[in-house]
PDB file of C-alpha atoms in Angstrom:
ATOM      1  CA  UNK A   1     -19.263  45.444  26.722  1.00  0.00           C
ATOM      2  CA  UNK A   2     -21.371  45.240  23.526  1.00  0.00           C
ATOM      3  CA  UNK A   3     -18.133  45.773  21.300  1.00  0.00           C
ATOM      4  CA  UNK A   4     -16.479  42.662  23.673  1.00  0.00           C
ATOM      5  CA  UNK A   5     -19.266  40.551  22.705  1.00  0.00           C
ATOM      6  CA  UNK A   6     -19.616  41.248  19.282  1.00  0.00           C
ATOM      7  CA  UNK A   7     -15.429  40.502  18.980  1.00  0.00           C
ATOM      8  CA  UNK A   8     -16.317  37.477  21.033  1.00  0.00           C
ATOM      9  CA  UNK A   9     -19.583  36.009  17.988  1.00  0.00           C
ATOM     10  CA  UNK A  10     -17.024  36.993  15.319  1.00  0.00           C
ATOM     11  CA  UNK A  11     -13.849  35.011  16.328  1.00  0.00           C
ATOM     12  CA  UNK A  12     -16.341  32.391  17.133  1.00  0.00           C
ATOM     13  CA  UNK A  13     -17.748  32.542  13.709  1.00  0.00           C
ATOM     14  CA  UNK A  14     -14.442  32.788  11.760  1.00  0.00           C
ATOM     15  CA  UNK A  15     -12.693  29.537  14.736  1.00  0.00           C
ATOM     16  CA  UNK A  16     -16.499  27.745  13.588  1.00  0.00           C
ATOM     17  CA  UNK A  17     -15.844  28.725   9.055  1.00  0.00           C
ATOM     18  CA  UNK A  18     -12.309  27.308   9.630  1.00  0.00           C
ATOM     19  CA  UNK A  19     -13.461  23.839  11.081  1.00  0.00           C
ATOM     20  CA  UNK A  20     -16.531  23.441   8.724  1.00  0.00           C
ATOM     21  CA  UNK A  21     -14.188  24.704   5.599  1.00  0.00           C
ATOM     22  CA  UNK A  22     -12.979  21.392   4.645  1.00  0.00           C
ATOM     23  CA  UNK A  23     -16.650  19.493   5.390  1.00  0.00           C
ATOM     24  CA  UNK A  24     -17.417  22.089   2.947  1.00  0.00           C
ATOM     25  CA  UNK A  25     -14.929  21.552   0.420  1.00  0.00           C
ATOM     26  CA  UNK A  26     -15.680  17.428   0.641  1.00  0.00           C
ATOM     27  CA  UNK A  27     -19.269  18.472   0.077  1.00  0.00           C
ATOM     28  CA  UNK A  28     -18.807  20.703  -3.573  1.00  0.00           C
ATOM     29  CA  UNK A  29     -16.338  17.277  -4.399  1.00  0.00           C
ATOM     30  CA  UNK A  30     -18.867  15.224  -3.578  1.00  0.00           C
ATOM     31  CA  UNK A  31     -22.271  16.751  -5.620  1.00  0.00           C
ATOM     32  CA  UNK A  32     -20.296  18.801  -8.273  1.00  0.00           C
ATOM     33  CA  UNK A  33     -18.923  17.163 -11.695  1.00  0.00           C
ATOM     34  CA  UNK A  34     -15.357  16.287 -11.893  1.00  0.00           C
ATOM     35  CA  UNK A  35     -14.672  19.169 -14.122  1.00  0.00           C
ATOM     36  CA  UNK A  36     -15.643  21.500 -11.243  1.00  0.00           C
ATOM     37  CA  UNK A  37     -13.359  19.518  -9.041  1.00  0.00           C
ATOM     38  CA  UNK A  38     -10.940  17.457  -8.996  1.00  0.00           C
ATOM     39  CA  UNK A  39      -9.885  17.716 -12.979  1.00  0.00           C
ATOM     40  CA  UNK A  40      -9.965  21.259 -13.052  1.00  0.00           C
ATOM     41  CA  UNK A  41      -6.266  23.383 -12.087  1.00  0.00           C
ATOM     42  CA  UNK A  42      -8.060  25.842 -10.343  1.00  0.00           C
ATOM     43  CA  UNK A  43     -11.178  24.585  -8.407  1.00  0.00           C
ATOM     44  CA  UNK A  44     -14.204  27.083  -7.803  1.00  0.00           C
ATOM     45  CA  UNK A  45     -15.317  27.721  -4.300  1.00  0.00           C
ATOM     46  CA  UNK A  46     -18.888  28.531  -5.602  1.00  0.00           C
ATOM     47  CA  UNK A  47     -20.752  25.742  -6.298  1.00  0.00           C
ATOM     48  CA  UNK A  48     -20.867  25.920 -10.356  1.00  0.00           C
ATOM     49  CA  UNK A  49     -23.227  22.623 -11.281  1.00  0.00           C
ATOM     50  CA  UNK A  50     -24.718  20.008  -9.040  1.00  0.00           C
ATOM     51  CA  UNK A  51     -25.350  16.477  -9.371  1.00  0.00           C
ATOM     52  CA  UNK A  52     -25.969  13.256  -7.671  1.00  0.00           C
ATOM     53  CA  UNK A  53     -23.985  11.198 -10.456  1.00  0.00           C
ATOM     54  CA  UNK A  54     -21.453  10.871  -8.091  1.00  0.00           C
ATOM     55  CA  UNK A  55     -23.111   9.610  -5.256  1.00  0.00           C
ATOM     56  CA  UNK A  56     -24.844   6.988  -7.463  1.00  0.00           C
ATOM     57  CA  UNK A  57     -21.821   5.819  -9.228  1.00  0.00           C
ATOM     58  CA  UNK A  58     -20.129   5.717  -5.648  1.00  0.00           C
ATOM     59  CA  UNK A  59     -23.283   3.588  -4.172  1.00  0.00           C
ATOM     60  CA  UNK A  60     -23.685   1.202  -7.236  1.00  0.00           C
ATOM     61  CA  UNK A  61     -20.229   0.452  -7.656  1.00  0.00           C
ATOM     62  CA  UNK A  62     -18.914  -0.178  -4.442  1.00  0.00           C
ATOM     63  CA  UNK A  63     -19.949  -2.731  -1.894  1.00  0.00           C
ATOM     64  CA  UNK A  64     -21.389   0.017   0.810  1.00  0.00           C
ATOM     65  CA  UNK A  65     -24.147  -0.933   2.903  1.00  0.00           C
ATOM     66  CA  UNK A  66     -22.163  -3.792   4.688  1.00  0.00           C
ATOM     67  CA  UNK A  67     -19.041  -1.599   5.866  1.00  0.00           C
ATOM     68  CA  UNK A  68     -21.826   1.145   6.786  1.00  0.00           C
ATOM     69  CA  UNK A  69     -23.711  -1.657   8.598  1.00  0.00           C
ATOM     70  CA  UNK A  70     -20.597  -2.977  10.224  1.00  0.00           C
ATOM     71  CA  UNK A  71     -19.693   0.524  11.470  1.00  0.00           C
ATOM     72  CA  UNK A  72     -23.050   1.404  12.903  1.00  0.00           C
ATOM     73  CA  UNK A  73     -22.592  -2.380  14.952  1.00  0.00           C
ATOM     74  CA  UNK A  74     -19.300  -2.303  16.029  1.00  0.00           C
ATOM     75  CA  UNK A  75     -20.167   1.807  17.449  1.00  0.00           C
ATOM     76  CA  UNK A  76     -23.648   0.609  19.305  1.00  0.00           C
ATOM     77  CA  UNK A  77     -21.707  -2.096  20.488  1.00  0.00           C
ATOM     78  CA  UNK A  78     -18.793   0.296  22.243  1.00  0.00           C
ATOM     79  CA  UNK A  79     -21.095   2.682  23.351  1.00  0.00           C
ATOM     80  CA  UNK A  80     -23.461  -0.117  25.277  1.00  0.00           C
ATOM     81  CA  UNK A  81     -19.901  -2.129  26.176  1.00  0.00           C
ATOM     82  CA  UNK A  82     -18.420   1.074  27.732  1.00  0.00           C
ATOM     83  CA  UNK A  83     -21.274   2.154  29.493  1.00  0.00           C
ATOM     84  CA  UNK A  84     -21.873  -1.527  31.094  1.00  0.00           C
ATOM     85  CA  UNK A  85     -18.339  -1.328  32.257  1.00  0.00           C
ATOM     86  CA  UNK A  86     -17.413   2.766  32.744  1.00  0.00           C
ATOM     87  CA  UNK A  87     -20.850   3.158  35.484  1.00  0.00           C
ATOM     88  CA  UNK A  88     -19.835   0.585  38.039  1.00  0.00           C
ATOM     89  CA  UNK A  89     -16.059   1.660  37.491  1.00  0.00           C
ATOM     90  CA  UNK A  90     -16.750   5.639  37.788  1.00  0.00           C
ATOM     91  CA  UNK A  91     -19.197   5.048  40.853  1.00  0.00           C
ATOM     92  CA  UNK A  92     -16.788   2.956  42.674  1.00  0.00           C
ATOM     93  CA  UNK A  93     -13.526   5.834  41.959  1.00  0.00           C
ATOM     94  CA  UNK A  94     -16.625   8.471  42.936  1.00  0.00           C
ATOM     95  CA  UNK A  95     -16.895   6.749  46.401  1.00  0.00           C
ATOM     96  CA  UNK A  96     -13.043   6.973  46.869  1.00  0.00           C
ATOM     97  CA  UNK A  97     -10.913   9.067  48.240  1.00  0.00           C
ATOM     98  CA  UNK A  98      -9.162  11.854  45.833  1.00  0.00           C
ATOM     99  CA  UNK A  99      -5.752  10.131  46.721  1.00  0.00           C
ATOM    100  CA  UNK A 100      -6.849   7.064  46.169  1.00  0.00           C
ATOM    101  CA  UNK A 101      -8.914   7.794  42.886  1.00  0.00           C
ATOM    102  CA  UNK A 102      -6.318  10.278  41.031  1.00  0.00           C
ATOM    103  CA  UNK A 103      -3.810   7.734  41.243  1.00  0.00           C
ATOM    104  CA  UNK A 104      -6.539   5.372  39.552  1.00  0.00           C
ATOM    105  CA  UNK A 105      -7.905   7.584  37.037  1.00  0.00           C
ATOM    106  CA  UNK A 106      -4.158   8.593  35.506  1.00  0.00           C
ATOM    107  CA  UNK A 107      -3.374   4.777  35.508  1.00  0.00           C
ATOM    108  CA  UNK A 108      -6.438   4.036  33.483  1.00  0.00           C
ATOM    109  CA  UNK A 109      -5.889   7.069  30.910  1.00  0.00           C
ATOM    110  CA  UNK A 110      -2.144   5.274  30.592  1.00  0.00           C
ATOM    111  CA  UNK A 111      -4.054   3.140  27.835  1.00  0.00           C
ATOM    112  CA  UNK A 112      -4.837   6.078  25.601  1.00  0.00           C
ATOM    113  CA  UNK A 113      -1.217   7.358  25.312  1.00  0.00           C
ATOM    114  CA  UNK A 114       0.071   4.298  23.949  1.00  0.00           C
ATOM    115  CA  UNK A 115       0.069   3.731  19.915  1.00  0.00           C
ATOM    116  CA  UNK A 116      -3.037   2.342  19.122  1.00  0.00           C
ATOM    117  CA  UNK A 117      -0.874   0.104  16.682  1.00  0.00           C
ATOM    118  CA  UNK A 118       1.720  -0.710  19.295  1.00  0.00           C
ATOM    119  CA  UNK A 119      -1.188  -2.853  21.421  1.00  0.00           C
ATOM    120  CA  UNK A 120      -3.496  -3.300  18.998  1.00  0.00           C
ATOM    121  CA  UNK A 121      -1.075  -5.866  17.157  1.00  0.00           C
ATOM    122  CA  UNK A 122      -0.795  -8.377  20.355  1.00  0.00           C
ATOM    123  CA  UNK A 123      -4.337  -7.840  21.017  1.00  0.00           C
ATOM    124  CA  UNK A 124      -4.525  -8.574  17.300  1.00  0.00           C
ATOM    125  CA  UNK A 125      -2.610 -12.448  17.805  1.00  0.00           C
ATOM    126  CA  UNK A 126      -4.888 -12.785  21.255  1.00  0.00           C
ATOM    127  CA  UNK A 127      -7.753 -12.401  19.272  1.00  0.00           C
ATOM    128  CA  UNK A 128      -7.104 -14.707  16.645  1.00  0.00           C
ATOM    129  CA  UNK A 129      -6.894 -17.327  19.060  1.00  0.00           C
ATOM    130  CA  UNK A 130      -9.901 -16.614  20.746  1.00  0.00           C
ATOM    131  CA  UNK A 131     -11.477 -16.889  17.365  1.00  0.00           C
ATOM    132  CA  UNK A 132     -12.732 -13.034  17.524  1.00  0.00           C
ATOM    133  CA  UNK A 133     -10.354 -12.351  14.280  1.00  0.00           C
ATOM    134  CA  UNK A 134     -12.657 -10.722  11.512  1.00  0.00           C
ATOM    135  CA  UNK A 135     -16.436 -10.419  14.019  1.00  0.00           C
ATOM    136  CA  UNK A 136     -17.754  -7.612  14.855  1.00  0.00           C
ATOM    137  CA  UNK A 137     -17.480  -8.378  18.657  1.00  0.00           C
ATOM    138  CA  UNK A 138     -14.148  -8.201  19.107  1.00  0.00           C
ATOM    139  CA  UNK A 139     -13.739  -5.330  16.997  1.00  0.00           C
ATOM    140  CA  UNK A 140     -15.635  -3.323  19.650  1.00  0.00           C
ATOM    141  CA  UNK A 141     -13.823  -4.620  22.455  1.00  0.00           C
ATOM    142  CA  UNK A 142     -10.799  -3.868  20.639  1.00  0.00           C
ATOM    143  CA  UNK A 143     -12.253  -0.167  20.505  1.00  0.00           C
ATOM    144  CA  UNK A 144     -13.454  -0.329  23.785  1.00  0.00           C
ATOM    145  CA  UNK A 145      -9.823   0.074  24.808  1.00  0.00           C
ATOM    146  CA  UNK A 146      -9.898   3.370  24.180  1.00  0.00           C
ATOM    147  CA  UNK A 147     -13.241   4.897  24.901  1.00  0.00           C
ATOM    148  CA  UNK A 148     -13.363   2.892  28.475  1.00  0.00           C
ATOM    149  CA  UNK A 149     -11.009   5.273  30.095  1.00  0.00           C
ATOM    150  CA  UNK A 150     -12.633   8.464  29.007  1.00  0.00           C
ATOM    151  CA  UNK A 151     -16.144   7.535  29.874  1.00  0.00           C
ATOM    152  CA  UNK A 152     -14.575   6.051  33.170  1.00  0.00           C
ATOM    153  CA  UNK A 153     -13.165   9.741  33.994  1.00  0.00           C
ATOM    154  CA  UNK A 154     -16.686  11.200  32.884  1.00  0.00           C
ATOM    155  CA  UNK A 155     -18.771   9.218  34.657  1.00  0.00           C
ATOM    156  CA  UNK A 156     -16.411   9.433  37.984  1.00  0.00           C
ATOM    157  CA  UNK A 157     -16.905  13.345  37.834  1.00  0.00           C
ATOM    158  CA  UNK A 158     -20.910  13.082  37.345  1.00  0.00           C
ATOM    159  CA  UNK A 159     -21.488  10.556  40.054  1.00  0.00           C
ATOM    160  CA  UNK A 160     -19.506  12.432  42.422  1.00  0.00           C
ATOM    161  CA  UNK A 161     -21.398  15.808  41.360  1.00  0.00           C
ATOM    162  CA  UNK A 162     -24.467  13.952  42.893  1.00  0.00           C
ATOM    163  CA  UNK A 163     -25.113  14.949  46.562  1.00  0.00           C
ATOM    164  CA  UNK A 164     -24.259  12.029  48.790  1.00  0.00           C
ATOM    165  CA  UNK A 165     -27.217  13.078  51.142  1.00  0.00           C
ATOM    166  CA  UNK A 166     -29.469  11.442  48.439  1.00  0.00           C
ATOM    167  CA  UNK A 167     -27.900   8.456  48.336  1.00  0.00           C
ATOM    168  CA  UNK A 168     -28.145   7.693  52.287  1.00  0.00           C
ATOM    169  CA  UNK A 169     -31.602   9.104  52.149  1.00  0.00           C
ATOM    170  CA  UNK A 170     -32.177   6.034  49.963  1.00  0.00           C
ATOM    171  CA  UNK A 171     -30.259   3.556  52.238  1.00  0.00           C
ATOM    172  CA  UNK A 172     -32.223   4.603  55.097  1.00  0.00           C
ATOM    173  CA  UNK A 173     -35.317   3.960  52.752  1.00  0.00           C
ATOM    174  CA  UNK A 174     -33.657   0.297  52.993  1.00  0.00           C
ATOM    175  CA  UNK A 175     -32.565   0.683  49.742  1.00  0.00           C
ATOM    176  CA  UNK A 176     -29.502  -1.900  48.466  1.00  0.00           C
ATOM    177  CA  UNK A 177     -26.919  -0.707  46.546  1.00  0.00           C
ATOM    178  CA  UNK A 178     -28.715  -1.632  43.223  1.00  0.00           C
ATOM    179  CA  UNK A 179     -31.775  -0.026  43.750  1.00  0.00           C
ATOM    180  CA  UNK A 180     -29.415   3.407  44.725  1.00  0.00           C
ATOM    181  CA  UNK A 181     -27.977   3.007  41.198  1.00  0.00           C
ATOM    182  CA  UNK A 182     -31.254   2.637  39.568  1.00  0.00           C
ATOM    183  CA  UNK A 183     -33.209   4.645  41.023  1.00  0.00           C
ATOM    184  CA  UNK A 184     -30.838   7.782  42.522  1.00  0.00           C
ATOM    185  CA  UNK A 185     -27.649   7.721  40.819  1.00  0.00           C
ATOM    186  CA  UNK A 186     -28.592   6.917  37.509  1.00  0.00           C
ATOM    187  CA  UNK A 187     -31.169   9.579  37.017  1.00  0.00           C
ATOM    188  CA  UNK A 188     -29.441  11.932  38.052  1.00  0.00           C
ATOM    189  CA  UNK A 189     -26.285  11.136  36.220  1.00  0.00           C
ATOM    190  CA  UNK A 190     -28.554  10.781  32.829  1.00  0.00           C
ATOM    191  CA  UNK A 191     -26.811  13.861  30.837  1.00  0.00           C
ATOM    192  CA  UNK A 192     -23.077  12.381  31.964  1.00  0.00           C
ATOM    193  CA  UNK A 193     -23.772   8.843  30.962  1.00  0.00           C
ATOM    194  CA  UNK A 194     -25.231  10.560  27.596  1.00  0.00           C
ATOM    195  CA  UNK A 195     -22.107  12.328  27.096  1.00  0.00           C
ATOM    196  CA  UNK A 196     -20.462   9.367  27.848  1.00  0.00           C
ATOM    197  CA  UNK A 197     -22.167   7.021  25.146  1.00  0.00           C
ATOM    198  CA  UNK A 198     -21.726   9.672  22.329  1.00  0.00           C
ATOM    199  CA  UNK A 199     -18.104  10.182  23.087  1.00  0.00           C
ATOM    200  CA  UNK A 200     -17.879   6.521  23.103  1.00  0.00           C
ATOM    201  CA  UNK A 201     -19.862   5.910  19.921  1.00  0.00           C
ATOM    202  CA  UNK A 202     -17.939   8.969  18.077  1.00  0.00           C
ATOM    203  CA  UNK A 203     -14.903   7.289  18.592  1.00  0.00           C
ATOM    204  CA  UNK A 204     -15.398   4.422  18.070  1.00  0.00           C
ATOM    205  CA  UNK A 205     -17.265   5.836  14.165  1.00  0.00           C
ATOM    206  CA  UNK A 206     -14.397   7.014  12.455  1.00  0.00           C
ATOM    207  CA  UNK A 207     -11.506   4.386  14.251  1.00  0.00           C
ATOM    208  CA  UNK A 208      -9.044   3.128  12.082  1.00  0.00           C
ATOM    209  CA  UNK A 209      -6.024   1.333  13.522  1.00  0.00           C
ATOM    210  CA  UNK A 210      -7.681  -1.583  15.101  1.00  0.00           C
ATOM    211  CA  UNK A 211     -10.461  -1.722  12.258  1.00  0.00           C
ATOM    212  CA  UNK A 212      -8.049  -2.452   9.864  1.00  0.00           C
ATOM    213  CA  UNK A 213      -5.868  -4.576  11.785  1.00  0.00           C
ATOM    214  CA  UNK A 214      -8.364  -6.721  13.455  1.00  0.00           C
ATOM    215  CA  UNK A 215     -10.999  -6.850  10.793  1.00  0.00           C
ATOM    216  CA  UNK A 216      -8.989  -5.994   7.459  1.00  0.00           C
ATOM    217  CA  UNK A 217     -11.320  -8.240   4.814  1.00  0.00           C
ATOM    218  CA  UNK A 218     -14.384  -7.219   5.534  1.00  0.00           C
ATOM    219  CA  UNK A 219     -14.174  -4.146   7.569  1.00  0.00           C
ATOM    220  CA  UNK A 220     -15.924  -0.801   8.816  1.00  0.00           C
ATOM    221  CA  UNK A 221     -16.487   2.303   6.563  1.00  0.00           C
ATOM    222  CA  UNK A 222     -13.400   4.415   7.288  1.00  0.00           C
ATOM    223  CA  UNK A 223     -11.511   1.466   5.987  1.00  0.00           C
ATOM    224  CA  UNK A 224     -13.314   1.151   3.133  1.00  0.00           C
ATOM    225  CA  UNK A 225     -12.935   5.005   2.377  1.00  0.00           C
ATOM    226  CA  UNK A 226      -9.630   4.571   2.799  1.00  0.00           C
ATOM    227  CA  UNK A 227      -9.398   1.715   0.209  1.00  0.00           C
ATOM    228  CA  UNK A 228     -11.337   3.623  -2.076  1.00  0.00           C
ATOM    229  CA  UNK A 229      -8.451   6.438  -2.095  1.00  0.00           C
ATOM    230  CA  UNK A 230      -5.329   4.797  -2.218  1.00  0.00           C
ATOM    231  CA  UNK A 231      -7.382   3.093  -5.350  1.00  0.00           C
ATOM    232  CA  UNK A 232      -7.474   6.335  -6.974  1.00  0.00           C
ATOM    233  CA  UNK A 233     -11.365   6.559  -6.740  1.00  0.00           C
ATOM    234  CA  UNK A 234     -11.558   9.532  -4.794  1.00  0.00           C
ATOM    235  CA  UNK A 235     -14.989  10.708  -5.947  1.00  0.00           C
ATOM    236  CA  UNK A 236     -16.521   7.638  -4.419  1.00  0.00           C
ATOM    237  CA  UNK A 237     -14.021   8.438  -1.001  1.00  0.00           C
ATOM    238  CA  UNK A 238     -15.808  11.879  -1.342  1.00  0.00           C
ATOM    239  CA  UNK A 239     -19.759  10.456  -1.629  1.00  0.00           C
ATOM    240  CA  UNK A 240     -18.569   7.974   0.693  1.00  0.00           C
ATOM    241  CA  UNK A 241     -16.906  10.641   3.446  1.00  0.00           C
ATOM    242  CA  UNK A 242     -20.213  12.884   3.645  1.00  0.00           C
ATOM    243  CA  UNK A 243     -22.443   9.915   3.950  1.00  0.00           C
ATOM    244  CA  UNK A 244     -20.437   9.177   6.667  1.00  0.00           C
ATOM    245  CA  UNK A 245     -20.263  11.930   8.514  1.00  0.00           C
ATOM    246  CA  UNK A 246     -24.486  12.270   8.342  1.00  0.00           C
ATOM    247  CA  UNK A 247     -25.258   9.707  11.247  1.00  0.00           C
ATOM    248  CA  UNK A 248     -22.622  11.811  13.596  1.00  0.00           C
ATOM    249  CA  UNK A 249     -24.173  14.914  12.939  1.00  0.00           C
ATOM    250  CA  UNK A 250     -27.804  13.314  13.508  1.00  0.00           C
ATOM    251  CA  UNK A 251     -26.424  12.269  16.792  1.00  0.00           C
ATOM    252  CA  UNK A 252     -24.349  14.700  18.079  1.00  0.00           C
ATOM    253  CA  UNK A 253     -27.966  17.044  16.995  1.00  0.00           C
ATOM    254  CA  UNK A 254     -29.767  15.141  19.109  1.00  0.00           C
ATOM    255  CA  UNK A 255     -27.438  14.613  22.353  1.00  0.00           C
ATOM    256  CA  UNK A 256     -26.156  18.503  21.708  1.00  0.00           C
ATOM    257  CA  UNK A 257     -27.466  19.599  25.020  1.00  0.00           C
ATOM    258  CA  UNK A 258     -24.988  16.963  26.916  1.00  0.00           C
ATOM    259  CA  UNK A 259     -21.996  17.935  25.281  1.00  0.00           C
ATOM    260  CA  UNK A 260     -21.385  20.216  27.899  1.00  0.00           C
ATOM    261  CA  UNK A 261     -18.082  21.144  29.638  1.00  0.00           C
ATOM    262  CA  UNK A 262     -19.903  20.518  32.935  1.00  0.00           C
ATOM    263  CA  UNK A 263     -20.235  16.970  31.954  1.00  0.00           C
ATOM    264  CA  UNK A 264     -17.136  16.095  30.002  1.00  0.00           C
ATOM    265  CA  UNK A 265     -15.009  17.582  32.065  1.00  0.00           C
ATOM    266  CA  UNK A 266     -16.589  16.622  35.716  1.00  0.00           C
ATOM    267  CA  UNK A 267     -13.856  13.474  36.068  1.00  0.00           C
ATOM    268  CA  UNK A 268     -11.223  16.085  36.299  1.00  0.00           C
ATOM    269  CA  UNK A 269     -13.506  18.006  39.225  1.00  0.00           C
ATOM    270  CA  UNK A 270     -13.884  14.883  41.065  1.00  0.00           C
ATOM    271  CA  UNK A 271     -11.115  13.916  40.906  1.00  0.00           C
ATOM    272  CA  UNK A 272      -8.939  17.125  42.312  1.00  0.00           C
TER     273      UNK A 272
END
């Protein structure tokens, strides 16, 4: 048993060093000297020298806070968008029948398995005339695309894992549907609707196609990274990268406990 579980800690730790190897390998281009790095034919694995030099050149010489500013917007906004739209959509599909809310839920998921590029260039000429070409608003609703589905199939799960008896406990109370959701549902839902808002915000952090093809001027930090690369500065895509990935680690930290399988996988209980 003891030899099982100690097999079990070191696959985990070997599946956890191959994930975290190329984080790690952004982070010794990132705060070691070019010499170390990128101009040398065979790169160290050990860090040899560090420095900030390249961070600072990065910072100063690129325009940075406004495409980090821009990003941190346009993910609030899909997280807060998504939520406002995913709870009344995933309590409604909770209080359906399975054959009537399967059907639903693979309908709704249809969205994710198109090209992102294939709909994001109509939604692209729609948006133009609606004069949301270039704003941060209708970036995120662009984005929203894709995270409302999945939160929609979380939330479905986590308001059907709440007993029902609750709920017509409340109604009894002379409780309207409003006060249910405020007071019942939503409390008790709190760690799926958490889940729900990171996934959301996570991918809407690091989104690319509709960044670039909605707000291409003056757009979000993975397009700027991106930029940056195909410009040959590559040090400042490396500063640039692990700055970038600090706010998602600060939030997934924080919100850790919800990223449970209990929670991100509860649409696919309700819905069997």
């Amino acid at each position: 048993m003891r030899a099982s579980r100690a097999l079990i800690y070191v696959a985990a730790g070997l599946l956890s060093a191959l994930f975290l190897f190329p984080l790690y390998i952004l982070i010794l281009i990132a705060f070691q000297p070019p010499k170390y790095t990128l101009i040398s034919t065979y790169p160290p694995l050990v860090p040899k020298e560090l420095t900030l030099a390249n961070l600072v050149a990065a910072l100063s010489g690129t325009a940075f806070i406004d495409p980090f500013l821009k990003s941190v917007e346009t993910a609030t906004l899909v997280g807060l968008i998504t939520l406002a739209l995913a709870i009344p959509a995933g309590y409604g599909l909770s209080r359906l029948p399975s054959r009537l809310s399967y059907p639903v839920l693979v309908l709704i998921l249809l969205t994710n398995i198109m090209p992102g590029v294939i709909i994001g260039i109509p939604i692209a000429v729609q948006f133009i005339r609606a004069g949301l070409y270039e704003t941060v608003v209708g970036l995120a609703l662009a984005q929203t695309l894709v995270t409302l589905p999945l939160a929609t199939l979380i939330l479905q799960g986590t308001f059907s894992a709440v007993p029902r008896d609750l709920e017509h406990q409340a109604m009894i109370d002379g409780a309207n549907l409003f006060n249910r959701l405020r007071y019942v549902l939503l409390p008790n839902s709190a760690p799926g609707i958490a889940a729900a808002y990171l996934i959301s915000w996570m991918f809407s952090w690091d989104e690319f196609t509709y960044a670039i093809l909605l707000m291409p001027y003056h757009s979000t930090l993975p397009v700027t990274i991106y930029t940056d690369i195909t410009r040959g500065n590559l040090l400042a895509g490396a500063a640039f990268s692990v700055v970038f990935t600090v706010p998602v680690i600060i939030l997934t930290y924080g919100l850790q406990r919800y990223l449970k399988g209990q929670y991100i996988s509860g649409g696919l209980k309700g819905a069997a």
